[in-house]
Coordinates of C-alpha atoms in Angstrom, one line a residue:
M1 CA 10.8 17.7 10.3
A2 CA 12.6 16.7 7.1
Y3 CA 16.0 15.0 6.9
N4 CA 16.7 14.8 3.2
L5 CA 16.3 11.0 3.4
L6 CA 15.1 10.7 -0.2
K7 CA 17.2 13.4 -1.8
G8 CA 17.8 12.4 -5.5
K9 CA 15.5 9.4 -5.3
K10 CA 12.7 8.8 -7.8
G11 CA 9.6 6.6 -7.8
I12 CA 5.9 5.9 -8.4
I13 CA 3.1 6.3 -5.9
F14 CA -0.1 4.4 -6.6
G15 CA -3.4 5.1 -5.0
A16 CA -3.5 8.8 -3.8
L17 CA -7.2 9.6 -3.8
D18 CA -7.6 12.5 -1.3
E19 CA -5.9 14.0 1.7
N20 CA -7.1 11.2 4.0
S21 CA -5.3 8.5 2.0
I22 CA -2.0 7.0 3.2
A23 CA -0.6 7.3 -0.4
W24 CA -1.4 11.1 -0.4
K25 CA 0.3 11.7 2.9
T26 CA 3.3 9.5 1.8
A27 CA 3.6 11.6 -1.4
Q28 CA 3.7 14.7 0.7
R29 CA 6.4 13.2 2.9
V30 CA 8.5 12.0 -0.1
H31 CA 8.4 15.5 -1.4
E32 CA 9.5 17.0 1.9
E33 CA 12.4 14.5 2.0
G34 CA 13.7 15.5 -1.4
G35 CA 12.2 12.7 -3.5
T36 CA 10.5 13.1 -6.9
F37 CA 7.7 10.9 -8.2
V38 CA 4.9 10.2 -10.7
L39 CA 1.4 9.8 -9.3
T40 CA -0.9 7.2 -10.7
N41 CA -4.4 5.9 -10.1
A42 CA -7.2 4.3 -12.1
P43 CA -9.1 6.8 -14.3
I44 CA -12.3 6.3 -12.4
A45 CA -10.6 6.9 -9.0
M46 CA -8.9 10.0 -10.5
R47 CA -12.3 11.4 -11.3
M48 CA -13.5 10.8 -7.7
G49 CA -10.4 12.2 -6.0
Q50 CA -8.3 15.4 -5.9
I51 CA -5.0 14.0 -7.3
K52 CA -4.4 17.1 -9.5
E53 CA -4.2 19.2 -6.3
L54 CA -1.5 16.9 -4.9
A55 CA 0.4 16.9 -8.2
E56 CA 0.5 20.7 -8.2
K57 CA 1.7 20.9 -4.6
T58 CA 4.5 18.4 -5.1
G59 CA 5.5 19.4 -8.7
S60 CA 4.6 15.9 -9.9
E61 CA 3.1 14.5 -13.1
I62 CA 0.1 12.2 -13.3
I63 CA -0.1 9.1 -15.4
P64 CA -3.5 7.4 -15.3
A65 CA -3.2 3.6 -15.3
D66 CA -5.4 0.6 -14.5
A67 CA -3.2 -1.5 -12.2
T68 CA -4.9 -4.7 -13.4
N69 CA -3.9 -3.9 -17.0
E70 CA -0.4 -5.1 -18.1
E71 CA -0.2 -2.7 -21.0
D72 CA -1.2 0.3 -18.8
L73 CA 1.5 -0.7 -16.3
S74 CA 4.2 -1.1 -18.9
N75 CA 3.4 2.3 -20.3
L76 CA 3.4 3.8 -16.8
V77 CA 6.8 2.3 -15.9
T78 CA 8.5 3.4 -19.2
K79 CA 6.9 6.9 -19.1
S80 CA 7.8 7.4 -15.5
M81 CA 11.5 6.7 -16.2
E82 CA 11.4 9.2 -19.1
I83 CA 9.8 11.9 -16.9
L84 CA 12.0 11.3 -13.9
G85 CA 15.2 10.8 -15.9
G86 CA 16.2 7.3 -15.1
K87 CA 15.4 4.1 -13.1
L88 CA 13.3 4.2 -10.0
D89 CA 14.2 4.0 -6.3
F90 CA 10.8 3.4 -4.7
V91 CA 7.3 2.3 -5.5
L92 CA 4.2 2.4 -3.2
H93 CA 1.3 0.1 -3.9
S94 CA -1.7 1.5 -2.0
I95 CA -4.6 -0.1 -3.8
G96 CA -7.6 -2.1 -2.4
M97 CA -11.2 -2.7 -3.3
S98 CA -13.8 -5.3 -2.6
V99 CA -16.9 -5.3 -4.8
N100 CA -18.6 -7.8 -2.4
V101 CA -18.1 -5.2 0.4
R102 CA -19.4 -2.4 -1.7
K103 CA -22.5 -4.4 -2.7
G104 CA -23.2 -5.6 0.8
R105 CA -22.5 -9.3 0.0
A106 CA -21.5 -11.4 3.1
Y107 CA -18.4 -13.6 3.1
T108 CA -20.7 -16.6 3.2
D109 CA -22.6 -15.4 0.1
E110 CA -19.9 -14.1 -2.2
N111 CA -20.6 -13.2 -5.8
Y112 CA -17.4 -14.8 -7.3
D113 CA -17.3 -12.4 -10.2
F114 CA -17.1 -9.7 -7.6
T115 CA -14.5 -11.7 -5.7
A116 CA -12.3 -12.1 -8.8
K117 CA -12.4 -8.4 -9.6
G118 CA -11.5 -7.4 -6.0
W119 CA -8.7 -9.9 -5.9
D120 CA -7.3 -8.6 -9.2
V121 CA -7.4 -5.0 -8.1
S122 CA -6.3 -5.5 -4.5
A123 CA -3.7 -8.4 -4.7
L124 CA -2.8 -9.7 -8.2
S125 CA -2.2 -6.1 -9.2
F126 CA 0.8 -6.1 -6.9
H127 CA 2.3 -9.0 -8.8
K128 CA 1.5 -7.2 -12.1
V129 CA 3.2 -4.0 -11.0
M130 CA 6.3 -5.8 -9.9
Q131 CA 6.5 -8.0 -13.0
S132 CA 6.3 -4.8 -15.1
L133 CA 9.1 -3.2 -13.1
Y134 CA 11.1 -6.4 -13.3
K135 CA 10.7 -6.9 -17.0
N136 CA 11.5 -3.3 -17.8
D137 CA 14.6 -3.4 -15.5
A138 CA 13.1 -0.2 -14.0
M139 CA 14.5 -0.4 -10.4
N140 CA 17.8 0.9 -9.2
E141 CA 19.9 -1.4 -7.0
W142 CA 18.8 -1.0 -3.3
G143 CA 15.4 0.3 -4.4
S144 CA 12.4 -0.3 -2.3
I145 CA 8.8 -1.5 -3.1
V146 CA 6.2 -1.3 -0.4
A147 CA 2.5 -2.4 -0.4
L148 CA 0.0 -1.7 2.3
T149 CA -1.9 -4.5 4.1
Y150 CA -3.9 -5.3 7.2
M151 CA -3.6 -8.1 9.8
A152 CA -6.9 -9.6 8.7
A153 CA -4.5 -11.6 6.6
Q154 CA -3.5 -13.5 9.8
R155 CA -6.5 -13.1 12.1
T156 CA -10.3 -13.2 11.4
F157 CA -12.2 -9.9 11.3
P158 CA -15.7 -10.9 10.1
D159 CA -16.7 -7.7 8.4
Y160 CA -13.4 -7.4 6.5
N161 CA -14.9 -10.0 4.1
D162 CA -12.9 -11.1 1.1
M163 CA -10.4 -8.3 1.6
A164 CA -8.8 -10.6 4.2
D165 CA -8.1 -13.2 1.5
N166 CA -6.8 -10.5 -0.8
K167 CA -4.3 -9.2 1.8
A168 CA -3.1 -12.7 2.5
Y169 CA -2.3 -13.2 -1.2
L170 CA -0.7 -9.7 -1.4
E171 CA 1.7 -10.6 1.5
S172 CA 2.6 -13.9 -0.2
V173 CA 3.4 -12.1 -3.4
A174 CA 5.7 -9.7 -1.5
R175 CA 7.7 -12.7 -0.2
S176 CA 7.8 -14.6 -3.4
F177 CA 8.7 -11.7 -5.7
G178 CA 10.9 -10.2 -3.0
Y179 CA 13.2 -13.2 -3.3
F180 CA 13.7 -12.8 -7.0
F181 CA 13.9 -9.0 -6.8
G182 CA 16.5 -9.2 -4.0
K183 CA 18.6 -12.0 -5.5
E184 CA 18.8 -10.6 -9.0
K185 CA 18.3 -6.8 -8.7
K186 CA 19.1 -6.0 -5.0
V187 CA 15.6 -4.5 -4.6
R188 CA 13.6 -4.7 -1.4
V189 CA 10.0 -5.8 -1.2
N190 CA 7.9 -5.4 2.0
T191 CA 4.4 -5.0 3.2
V192 CA 3.3 -2.7 5.9
S193 CA 0.4 -4.0 8.1
Q194 CA -1.2 -0.8 9.2
S195 CA -3.7 -0.1 12.0
P196 CA -7.3 0.4 10.9
T197 CA -7.1 3.9 9.4
A198 CA -9.8 6.4 8.7
T199 CA -9.2 6.6 5.0
T200 CA -12.0 6.9 2.4
A201 CA -11.6 3.2 1.6
G202 CA -11.4 2.1 5.2
Q203 CA -14.6 3.9 6.2
G204 CA -16.5 1.8 3.6
I205 CA -16.1 -1.3 5.8
K206 CA -19.2 -2.3 7.8
G207 CA -18.8 -1.4 11.5
F208 CA -15.6 0.6 10.9
D209 CA -16.1 2.9 13.9
G210 CA -16.3 -0.1 16.3
F211 CA -13.3 -1.6 14.5
I212 CA -11.1 1.4 15.0
N213 CA -12.2 2.1 18.5
Y214 CA -11.5 -1.5 19.6
A215 CA -8.0 -1.3 18.1
E216 CA -7.3 2.0 19.8
K217 CA -8.2 0.4 23.2
M218 CA -6.1 -2.7 22.5
S219 CA -2.9 -1.0 21.2
P220 CA -0.4 0.1 23.9
L221 CA 0.6 3.0 21.8
G222 CA -2.8 3.6 20.2
N223 CA -3.6 3.3 16.5
A224 CA -1.0 4.4 14.0
T225 CA -2.5 7.2 11.9
A226 CA -2.1 7.7 8.1
Q227 CA 0.6 10.3 8.8
D228 CA 2.4 7.8 11.0
C229 CA 2.3 5.3 8.2
A230 CA 3.7 7.8 5.7
D231 CA 6.6 8.4 8.0
Y232 CA 7.3 4.7 8.4
T233 CA 7.0 4.2 4.6
I234 CA 9.6 6.9 4.1
S235 CA 12.0 5.0 6.4
L236 CA 11.5 1.9 4.2
F237 CA 12.2 3.9 1.0
S238 CA 15.4 5.3 2.5
D239 CA 18.9 3.8 2.6
L240 CA 18.5 3.2 6.3
T241 CA 16.6 -0.1 5.7
R242 CA 18.7 -1.6 2.9
K243 CA 18.7 -5.1 4.3
V244 CA 15.0 -5.3 5.2
T245 CA 13.1 -7.3 2.6
M246 CA 10.4 -10.0 2.2
Q247 CA 8.9 -8.8 5.5
N248 CA 5.3 -8.1 6.7
L249 CA 6.0 -5.2 9.0
F250 CA 3.3 -4.5 11.6
H251 CA 2.7 -0.8 12.1
D252 CA -0.1 -0.8 14.6
G253 CA 0.9 0.6 18.0
G254 CA 1.5 -2.9 19.3
F255 CA -2.0 -4.3 18.5
S256 CA -0.6 -7.4 16.8
N257 CA 1.3 -8.6 19.9
T258 CA -1.3 -7.7 22.5
G259 CA -3.6 -10.5 23.8
V260 CA -5.9 -8.2 25.8
S261 CA -5.5 -4.7 27.3
Q262 CA -6.8 -3.4 30.6
E263 CA -9.1 -1.0 28.8
V264 CA -10.8 -3.9 27.0
I265 CA -11.1 -5.8 30.3
D266 CA -12.6 -2.8 31.9
K267 CA -15.1 -2.3 29.1
F268 CA -16.4 -5.8 29.4

């Protein structure tokens, strides 16, 4: 069901890879709610995914950009405002990658060149995106910027590897930049700490099936799906949450506040 929550609003969505991705489902929901947007992803990710299909379905344009490259980001921001006809109202940062995970390197045996690359893509890119938006005065007042995270930033999940450190940094950037964006531009910055979700990226983590099944048994409401996350993100883009900023918002069916569930007790 659509409510026209984003009628007339414009934005940028990073990270739509395929129909399993949260960014993809968020783009669909933005479109349903009357919003318009530019889609962007790294050139290599675009070759792997089906972003053109999403663009056609939502009447959107695509601007390739490396989120770690300041020149690419500045170009993305200025071109997006030209295409959309003005300043932006929302931005979704849905980007994450660990070379150590991809290469099978344990947390206790990191390749630090891999670590630096993963940190740049997964975490520092969020600062770079916001700095580009800030310097280009690209956001309308009461706009909303959202990044996706996971509670491995607060608790230890051994196989999440260096992505846990990246997410902790990402959440800190949201608070720090959120202060300046709020004080000076009246723009909101939040992170959504999502349940483990069966996206293409999520399934690349060792032991993911066990990971997601455990969370399902622990969460009173069960895991939040990618579609659920898209719906929640829409609420954060809307005017209904104008005074919510600098928050890490758990969207996980209650997992983050559950010590143990009866299902887990029964299992063991």
